[in-house]
mmCIF file of C-alpha atoms in Angstrom:
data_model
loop_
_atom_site.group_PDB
_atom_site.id
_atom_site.type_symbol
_atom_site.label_atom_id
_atom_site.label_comp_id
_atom_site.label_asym_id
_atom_site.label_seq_id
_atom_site.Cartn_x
_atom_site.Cartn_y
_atom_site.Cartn_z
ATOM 1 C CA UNK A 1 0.000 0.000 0.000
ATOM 2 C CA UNK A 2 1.227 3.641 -0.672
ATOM 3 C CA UNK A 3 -0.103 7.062 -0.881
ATOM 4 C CA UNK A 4 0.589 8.994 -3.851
ATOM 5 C CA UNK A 5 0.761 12.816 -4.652
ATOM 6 C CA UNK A 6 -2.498 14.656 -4.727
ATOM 7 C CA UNK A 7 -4.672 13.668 -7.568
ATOM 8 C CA UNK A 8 -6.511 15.746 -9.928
ATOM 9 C CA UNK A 9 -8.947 17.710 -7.971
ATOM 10 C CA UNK A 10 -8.464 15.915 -4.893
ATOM 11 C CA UNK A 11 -7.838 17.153 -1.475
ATOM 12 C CA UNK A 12 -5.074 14.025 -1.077
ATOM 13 C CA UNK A 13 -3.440 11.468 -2.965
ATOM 14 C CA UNK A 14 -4.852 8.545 -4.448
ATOM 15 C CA UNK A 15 -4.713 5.177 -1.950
ATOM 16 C CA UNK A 16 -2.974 2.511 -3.968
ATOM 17 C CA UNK A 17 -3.648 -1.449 -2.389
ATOM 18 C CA UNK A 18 -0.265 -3.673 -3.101
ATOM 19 C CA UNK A 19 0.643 -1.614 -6.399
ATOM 20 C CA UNK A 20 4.283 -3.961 -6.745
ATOM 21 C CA UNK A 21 1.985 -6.331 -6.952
ATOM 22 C CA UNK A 22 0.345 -5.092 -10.443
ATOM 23 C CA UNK A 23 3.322 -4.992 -13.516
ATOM 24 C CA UNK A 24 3.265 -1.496 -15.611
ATOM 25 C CA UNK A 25 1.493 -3.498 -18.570
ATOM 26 C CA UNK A 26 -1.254 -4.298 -16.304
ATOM 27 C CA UNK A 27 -2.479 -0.624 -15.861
ATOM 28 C CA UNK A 28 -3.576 1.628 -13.727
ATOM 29 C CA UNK A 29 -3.209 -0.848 -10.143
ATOM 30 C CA UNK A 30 -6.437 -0.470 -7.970
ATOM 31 C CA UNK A 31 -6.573 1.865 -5.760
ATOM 32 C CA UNK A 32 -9.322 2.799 -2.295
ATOM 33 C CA UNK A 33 -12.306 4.303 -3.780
ATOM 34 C CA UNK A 34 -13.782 6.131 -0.802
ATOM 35 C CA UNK A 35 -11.600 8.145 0.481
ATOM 36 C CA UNK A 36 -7.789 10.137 -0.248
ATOM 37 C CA UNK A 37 -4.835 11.231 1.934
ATOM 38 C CA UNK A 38 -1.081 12.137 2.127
ATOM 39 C CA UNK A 39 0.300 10.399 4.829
ATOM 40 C CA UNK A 40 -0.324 6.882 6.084
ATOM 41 C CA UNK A 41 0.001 4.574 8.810
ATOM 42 C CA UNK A 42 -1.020 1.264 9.728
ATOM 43 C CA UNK A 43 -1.542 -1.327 13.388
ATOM 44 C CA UNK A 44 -4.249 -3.267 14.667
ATOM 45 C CA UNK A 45 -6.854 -0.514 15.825
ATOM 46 C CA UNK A 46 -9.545 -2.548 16.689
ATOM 47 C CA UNK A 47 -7.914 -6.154 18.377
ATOM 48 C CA UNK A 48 -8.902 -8.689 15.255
ATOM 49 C CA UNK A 49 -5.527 -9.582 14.617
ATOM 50 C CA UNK A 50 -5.792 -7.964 11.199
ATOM 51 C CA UNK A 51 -3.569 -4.789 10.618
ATOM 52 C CA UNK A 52 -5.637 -1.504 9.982
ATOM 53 C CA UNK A 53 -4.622 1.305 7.658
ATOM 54 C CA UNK A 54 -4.931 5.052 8.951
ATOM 55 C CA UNK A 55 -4.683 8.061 6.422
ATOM 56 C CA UNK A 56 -3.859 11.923 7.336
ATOM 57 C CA UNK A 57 -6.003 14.031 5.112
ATOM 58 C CA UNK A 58 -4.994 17.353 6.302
ATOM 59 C CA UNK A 59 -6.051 19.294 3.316
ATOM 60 C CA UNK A 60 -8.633 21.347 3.039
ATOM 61 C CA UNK A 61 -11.567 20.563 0.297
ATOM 62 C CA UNK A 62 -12.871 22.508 -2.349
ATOM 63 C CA UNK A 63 -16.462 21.126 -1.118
ATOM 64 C CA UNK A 64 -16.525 19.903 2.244
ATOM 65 C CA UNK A 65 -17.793 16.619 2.756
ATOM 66 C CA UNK A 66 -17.444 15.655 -1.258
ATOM 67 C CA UNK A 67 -13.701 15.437 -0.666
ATOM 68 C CA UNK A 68 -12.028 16.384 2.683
ATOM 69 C CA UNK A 69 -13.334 17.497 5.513
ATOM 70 C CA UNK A 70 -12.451 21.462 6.496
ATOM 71 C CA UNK A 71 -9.669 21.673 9.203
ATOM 72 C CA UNK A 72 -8.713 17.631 8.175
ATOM 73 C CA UNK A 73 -9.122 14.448 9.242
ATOM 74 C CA UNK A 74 -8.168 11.277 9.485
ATOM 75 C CA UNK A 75 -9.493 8.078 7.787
ATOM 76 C CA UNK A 76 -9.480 4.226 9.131
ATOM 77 C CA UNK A 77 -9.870 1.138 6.934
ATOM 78 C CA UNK A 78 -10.432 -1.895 8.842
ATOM 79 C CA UNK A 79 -8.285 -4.598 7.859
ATOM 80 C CA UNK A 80 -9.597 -8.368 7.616
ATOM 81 C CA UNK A 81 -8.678 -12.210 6.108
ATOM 82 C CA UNK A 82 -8.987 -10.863 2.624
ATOM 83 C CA UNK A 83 -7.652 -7.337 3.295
ATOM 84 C CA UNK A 84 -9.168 -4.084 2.160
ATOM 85 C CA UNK A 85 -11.856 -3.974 -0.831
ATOM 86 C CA UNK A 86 -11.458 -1.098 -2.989
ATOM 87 C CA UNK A 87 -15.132 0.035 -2.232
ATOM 88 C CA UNK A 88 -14.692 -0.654 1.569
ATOM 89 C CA UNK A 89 -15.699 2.519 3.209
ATOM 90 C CA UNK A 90 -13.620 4.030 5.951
ATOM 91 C CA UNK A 91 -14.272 5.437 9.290
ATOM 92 C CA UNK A 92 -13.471 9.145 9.480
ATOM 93 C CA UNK A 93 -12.428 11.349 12.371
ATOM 94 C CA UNK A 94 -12.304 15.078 12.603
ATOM 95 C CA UNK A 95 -12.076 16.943 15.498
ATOM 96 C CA UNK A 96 -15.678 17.522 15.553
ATOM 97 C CA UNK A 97 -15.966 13.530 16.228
ATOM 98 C CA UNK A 98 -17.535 12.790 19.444
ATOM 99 C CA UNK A 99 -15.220 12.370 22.340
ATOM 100 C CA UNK A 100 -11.915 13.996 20.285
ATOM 101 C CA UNK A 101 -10.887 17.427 21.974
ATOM 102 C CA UNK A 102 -10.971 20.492 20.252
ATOM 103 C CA UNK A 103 -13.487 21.618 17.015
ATOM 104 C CA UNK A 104 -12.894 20.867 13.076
ATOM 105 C CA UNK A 105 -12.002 24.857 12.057
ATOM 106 C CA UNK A 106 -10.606 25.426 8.737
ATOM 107 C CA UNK A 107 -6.838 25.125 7.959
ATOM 108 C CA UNK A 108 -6.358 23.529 11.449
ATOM 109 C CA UNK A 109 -4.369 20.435 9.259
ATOM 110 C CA UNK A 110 -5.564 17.918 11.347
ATOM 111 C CA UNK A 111 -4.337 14.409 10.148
ATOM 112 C CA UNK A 112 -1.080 16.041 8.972
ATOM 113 C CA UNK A 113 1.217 14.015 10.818
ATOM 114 C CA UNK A 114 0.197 10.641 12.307
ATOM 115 C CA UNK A 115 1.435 7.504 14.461
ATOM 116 C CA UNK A 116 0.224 4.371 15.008
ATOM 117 C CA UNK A 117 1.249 2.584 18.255
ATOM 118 C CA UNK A 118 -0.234 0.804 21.390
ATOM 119 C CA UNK A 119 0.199 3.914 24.177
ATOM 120 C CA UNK A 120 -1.510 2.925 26.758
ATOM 121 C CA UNK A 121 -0.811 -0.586 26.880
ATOM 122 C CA UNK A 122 -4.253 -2.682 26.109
ATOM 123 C CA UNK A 123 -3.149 -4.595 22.568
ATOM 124 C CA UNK A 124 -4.895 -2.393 20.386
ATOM 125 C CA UNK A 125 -3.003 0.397 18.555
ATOM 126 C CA UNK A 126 -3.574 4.011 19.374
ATOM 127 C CA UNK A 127 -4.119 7.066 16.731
ATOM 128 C CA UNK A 128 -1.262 9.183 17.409
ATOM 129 C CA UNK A 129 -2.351 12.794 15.052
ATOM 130 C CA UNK A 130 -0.958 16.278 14.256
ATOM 131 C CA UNK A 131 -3.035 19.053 13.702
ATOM 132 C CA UNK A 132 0.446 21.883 13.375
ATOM 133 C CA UNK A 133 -1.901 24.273 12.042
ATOM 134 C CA UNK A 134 -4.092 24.259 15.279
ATOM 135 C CA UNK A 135 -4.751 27.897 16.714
ATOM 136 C CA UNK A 136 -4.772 27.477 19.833
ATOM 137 C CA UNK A 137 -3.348 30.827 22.069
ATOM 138 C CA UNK A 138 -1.722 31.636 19.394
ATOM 139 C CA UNK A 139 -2.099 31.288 15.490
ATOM 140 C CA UNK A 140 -0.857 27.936 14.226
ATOM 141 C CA UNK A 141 0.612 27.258 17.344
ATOM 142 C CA UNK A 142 -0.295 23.149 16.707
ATOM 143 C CA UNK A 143 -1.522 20.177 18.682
ATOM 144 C CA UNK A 144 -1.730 16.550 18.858
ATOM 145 C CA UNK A 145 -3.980 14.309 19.859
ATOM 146 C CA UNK A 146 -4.074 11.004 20.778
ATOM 147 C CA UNK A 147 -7.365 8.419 19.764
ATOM 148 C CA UNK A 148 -7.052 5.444 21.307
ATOM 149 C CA UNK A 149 -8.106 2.039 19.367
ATOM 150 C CA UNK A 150 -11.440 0.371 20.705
ATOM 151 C CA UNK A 151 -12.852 -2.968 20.540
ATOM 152 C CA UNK A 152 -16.347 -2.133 20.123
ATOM 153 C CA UNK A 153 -18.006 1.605 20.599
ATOM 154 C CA UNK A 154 -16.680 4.781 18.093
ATOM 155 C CA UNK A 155 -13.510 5.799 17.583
ATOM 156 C CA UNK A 156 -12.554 9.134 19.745
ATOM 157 C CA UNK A 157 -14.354 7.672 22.806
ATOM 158 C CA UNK A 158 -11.439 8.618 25.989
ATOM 159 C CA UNK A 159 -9.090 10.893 23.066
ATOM 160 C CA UNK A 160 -6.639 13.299 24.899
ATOM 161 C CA UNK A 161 -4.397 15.893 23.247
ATOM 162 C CA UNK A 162 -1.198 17.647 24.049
ATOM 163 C CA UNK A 163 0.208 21.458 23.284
ATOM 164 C CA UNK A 164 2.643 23.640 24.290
ATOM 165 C CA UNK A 165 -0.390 25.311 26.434
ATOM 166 C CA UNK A 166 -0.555 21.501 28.215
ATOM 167 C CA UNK A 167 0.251 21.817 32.308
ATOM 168 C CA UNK A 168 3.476 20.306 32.548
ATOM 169 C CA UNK A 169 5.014 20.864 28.899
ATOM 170 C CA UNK A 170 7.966 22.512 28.349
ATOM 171 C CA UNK A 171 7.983 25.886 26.271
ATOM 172 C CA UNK A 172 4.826 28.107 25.414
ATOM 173 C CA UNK A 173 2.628 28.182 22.510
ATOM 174 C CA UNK A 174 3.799 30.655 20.088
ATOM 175 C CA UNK A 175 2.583 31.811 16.694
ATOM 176 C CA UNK A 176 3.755 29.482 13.608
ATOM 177 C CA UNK A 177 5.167 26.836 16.133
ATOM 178 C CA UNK A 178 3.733 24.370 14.106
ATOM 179 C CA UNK A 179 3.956 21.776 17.382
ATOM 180 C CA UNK A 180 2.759 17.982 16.122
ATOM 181 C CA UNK A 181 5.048 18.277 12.603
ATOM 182 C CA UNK A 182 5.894 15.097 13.242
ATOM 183 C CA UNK A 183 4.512 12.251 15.708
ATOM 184 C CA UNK A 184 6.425 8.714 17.274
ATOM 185 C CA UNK A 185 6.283 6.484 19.507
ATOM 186 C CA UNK A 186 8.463 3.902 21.242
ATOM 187 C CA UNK A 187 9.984 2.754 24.369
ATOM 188 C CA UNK A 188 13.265 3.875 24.692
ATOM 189 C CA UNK A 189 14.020 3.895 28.063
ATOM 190 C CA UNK A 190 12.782 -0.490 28.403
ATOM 191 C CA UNK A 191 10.384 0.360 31.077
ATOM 192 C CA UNK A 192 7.253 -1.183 29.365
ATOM 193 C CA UNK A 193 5.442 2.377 28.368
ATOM 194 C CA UNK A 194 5.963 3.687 25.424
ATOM 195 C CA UNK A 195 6.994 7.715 24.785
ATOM 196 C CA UNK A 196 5.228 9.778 22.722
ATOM 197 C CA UNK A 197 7.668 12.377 20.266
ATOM 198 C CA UNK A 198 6.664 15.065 18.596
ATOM 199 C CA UNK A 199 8.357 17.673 16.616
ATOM 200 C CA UNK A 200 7.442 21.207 15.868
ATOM 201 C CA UNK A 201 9.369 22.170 12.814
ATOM 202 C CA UNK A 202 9.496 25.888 13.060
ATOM 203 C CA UNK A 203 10.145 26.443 16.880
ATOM 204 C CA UNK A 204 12.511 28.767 17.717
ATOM 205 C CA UNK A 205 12.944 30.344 13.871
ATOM 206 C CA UNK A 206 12.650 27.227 12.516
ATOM 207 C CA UNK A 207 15.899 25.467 14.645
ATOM 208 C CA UNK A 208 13.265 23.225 15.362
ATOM 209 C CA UNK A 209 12.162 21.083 18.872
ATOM 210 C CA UNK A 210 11.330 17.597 19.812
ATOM 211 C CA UNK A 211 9.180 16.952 23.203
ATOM 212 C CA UNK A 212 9.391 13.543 25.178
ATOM 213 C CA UNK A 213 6.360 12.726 26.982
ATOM 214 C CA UNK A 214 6.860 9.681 29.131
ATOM 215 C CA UNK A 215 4.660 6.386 29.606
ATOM 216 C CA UNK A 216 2.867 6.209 32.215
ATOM 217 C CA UNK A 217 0.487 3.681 33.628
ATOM 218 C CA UNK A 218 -2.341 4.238 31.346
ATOM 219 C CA UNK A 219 -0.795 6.882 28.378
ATOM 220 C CA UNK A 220 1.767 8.956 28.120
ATOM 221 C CA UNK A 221 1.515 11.911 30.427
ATOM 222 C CA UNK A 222 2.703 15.874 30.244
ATOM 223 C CA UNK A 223 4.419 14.677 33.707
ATOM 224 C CA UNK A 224 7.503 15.118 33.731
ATOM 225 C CA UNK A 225 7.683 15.806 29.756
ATOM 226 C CA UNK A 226 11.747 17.274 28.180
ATOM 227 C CA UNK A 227 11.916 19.474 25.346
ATOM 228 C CA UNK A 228 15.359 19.056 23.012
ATOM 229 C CA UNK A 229 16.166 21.901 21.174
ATOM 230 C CA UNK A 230 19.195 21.966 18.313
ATOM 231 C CA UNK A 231 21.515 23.188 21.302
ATOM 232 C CA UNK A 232 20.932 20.611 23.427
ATOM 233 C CA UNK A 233 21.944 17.515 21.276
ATOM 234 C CA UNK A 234 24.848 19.288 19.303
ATOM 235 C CA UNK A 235 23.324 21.380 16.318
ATOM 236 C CA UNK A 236 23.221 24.683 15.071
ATOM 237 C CA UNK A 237 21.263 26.882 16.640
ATOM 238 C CA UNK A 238 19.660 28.389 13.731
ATOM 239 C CA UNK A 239 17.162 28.933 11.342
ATOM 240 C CA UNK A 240 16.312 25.614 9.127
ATOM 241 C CA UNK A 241 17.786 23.213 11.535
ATOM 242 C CA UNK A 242 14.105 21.505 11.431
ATOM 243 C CA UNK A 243 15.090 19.261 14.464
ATOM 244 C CA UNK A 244 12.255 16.469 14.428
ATOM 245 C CA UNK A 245 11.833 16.944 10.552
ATOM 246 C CA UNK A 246 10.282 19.143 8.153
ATOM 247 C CA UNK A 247 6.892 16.438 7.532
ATOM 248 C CA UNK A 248 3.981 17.369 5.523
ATOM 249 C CA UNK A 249 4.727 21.370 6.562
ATOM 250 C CA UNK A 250 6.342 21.868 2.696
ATOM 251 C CA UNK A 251 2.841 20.590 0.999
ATOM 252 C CA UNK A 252 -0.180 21.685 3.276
#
């Protein structure tokens, strides 16, 4: 599966299913009919045993609802035996989803980064999603939040997010921070409870920052969370450093 460039019209690229799988002379390979994206991810969402696939679709749409949703979202195919069909229809989250924090407002670029990974512990992977256009205290100051995978019930049920403007974070929100560039997760540390990264491209005149929230016994928390800035692992302090990466910012 990959996602390609924006198509014709589209507010994402189209959603190709195994294309190395279909030779050039066999044409155009199929492709996810219901929905688009730019960035993908994919984990076992819902506990089947069957890996899901996640889409960011931060773009905005020319008609909302037709294609896109306004400030993005984020789009879930559920994986089975067989895989995806082509016409399968995904579930979509916005931030106007019940139980997701925050309201869908235009150019918020919700779904422009995005994570899959099991954060709090309970075998089914988590949504991990950047919104770095977010205007929050300040104008594009960004957020992320987290959507944890569910069994049974609707997606967003118990979702959480984290900004600069979060108790316990490091730093301030500040205009064009673009925090939630780029989202991760992992343990490093070989305590059992995974960390949650994220990267705000243009902190700091674009040097760039990455924050470390810890694991914790049920998520990661703002407890306790570090900020790395260029300085403080050996770079340039200066403008186009990007530490965490650059993402999606160069295309929404």
């Amino acid at each position: 599966m990959n996602v390609s460039s924006r198509g014709s019209g589209d507010s994402g690229g189209l959603i190709f299913v195994n294309p190395e799988d279909y030779p050039a002379s066999a044409g155009f390979p199929p492709h996810l009919e219901k929905g688009n994206g730019l960035i993908s991810a994919t984990g076992d969402i819902n506990g089947d045993g069957y890996a899901d696939l996640a889409v960011g679709d931060p773009d905005e749409p020319d008609v909302a609802g037709a294609d896109g949703m306004t400030g993005g979202r984020v789009l879930v195919w559920y994986g089975s035996a067989s895989g995806i069909a082509s016409d399968a229809k995904p579930t979509q989250i916005t931030q106007d989803t019940a139980g997701v924090p925050g309201a869908s407002e235009k150019e918020d670029a919700f779904g422009g980064a995005l994570a899959v990974a099991d954060l709090n512990r309970d075998g089914l992977a988590d949504l991990v999603i950047g919104s770095p256009f977010e205007d929050l205290a300040k104008p594009r100051a960004g957020q992320v939040t987290v959507v944890p995978g569910r069994r049974t019930g609707t997606l967003g049920t118990g979702s959480y997010s984290f900004s600069q403007d979060t108790a316990g974070v490091p730093g301030a929100s500040e205009t064009d921070d673009f925090f939630g560039t780029t989202v991760s997760a992992g343990d490093i540390n070989k305590d059992g409870k995974p960390e949650l990264f994220v990267g705000a491209a243009s902190e700091n005149n674009s040097t760039g920052a990455v924050w470390v929230f810890p694991g914790a016994s049920s998520r990661p928390t703002a407890t306790g969370s570090r900020l790395f800035t260029a300085a403080s692992v050996g770079l340039t302090q200066d403008n186009g450093t990007l530490l965490g990466g650059n993402g999606l910012l160069w295309v929404i």
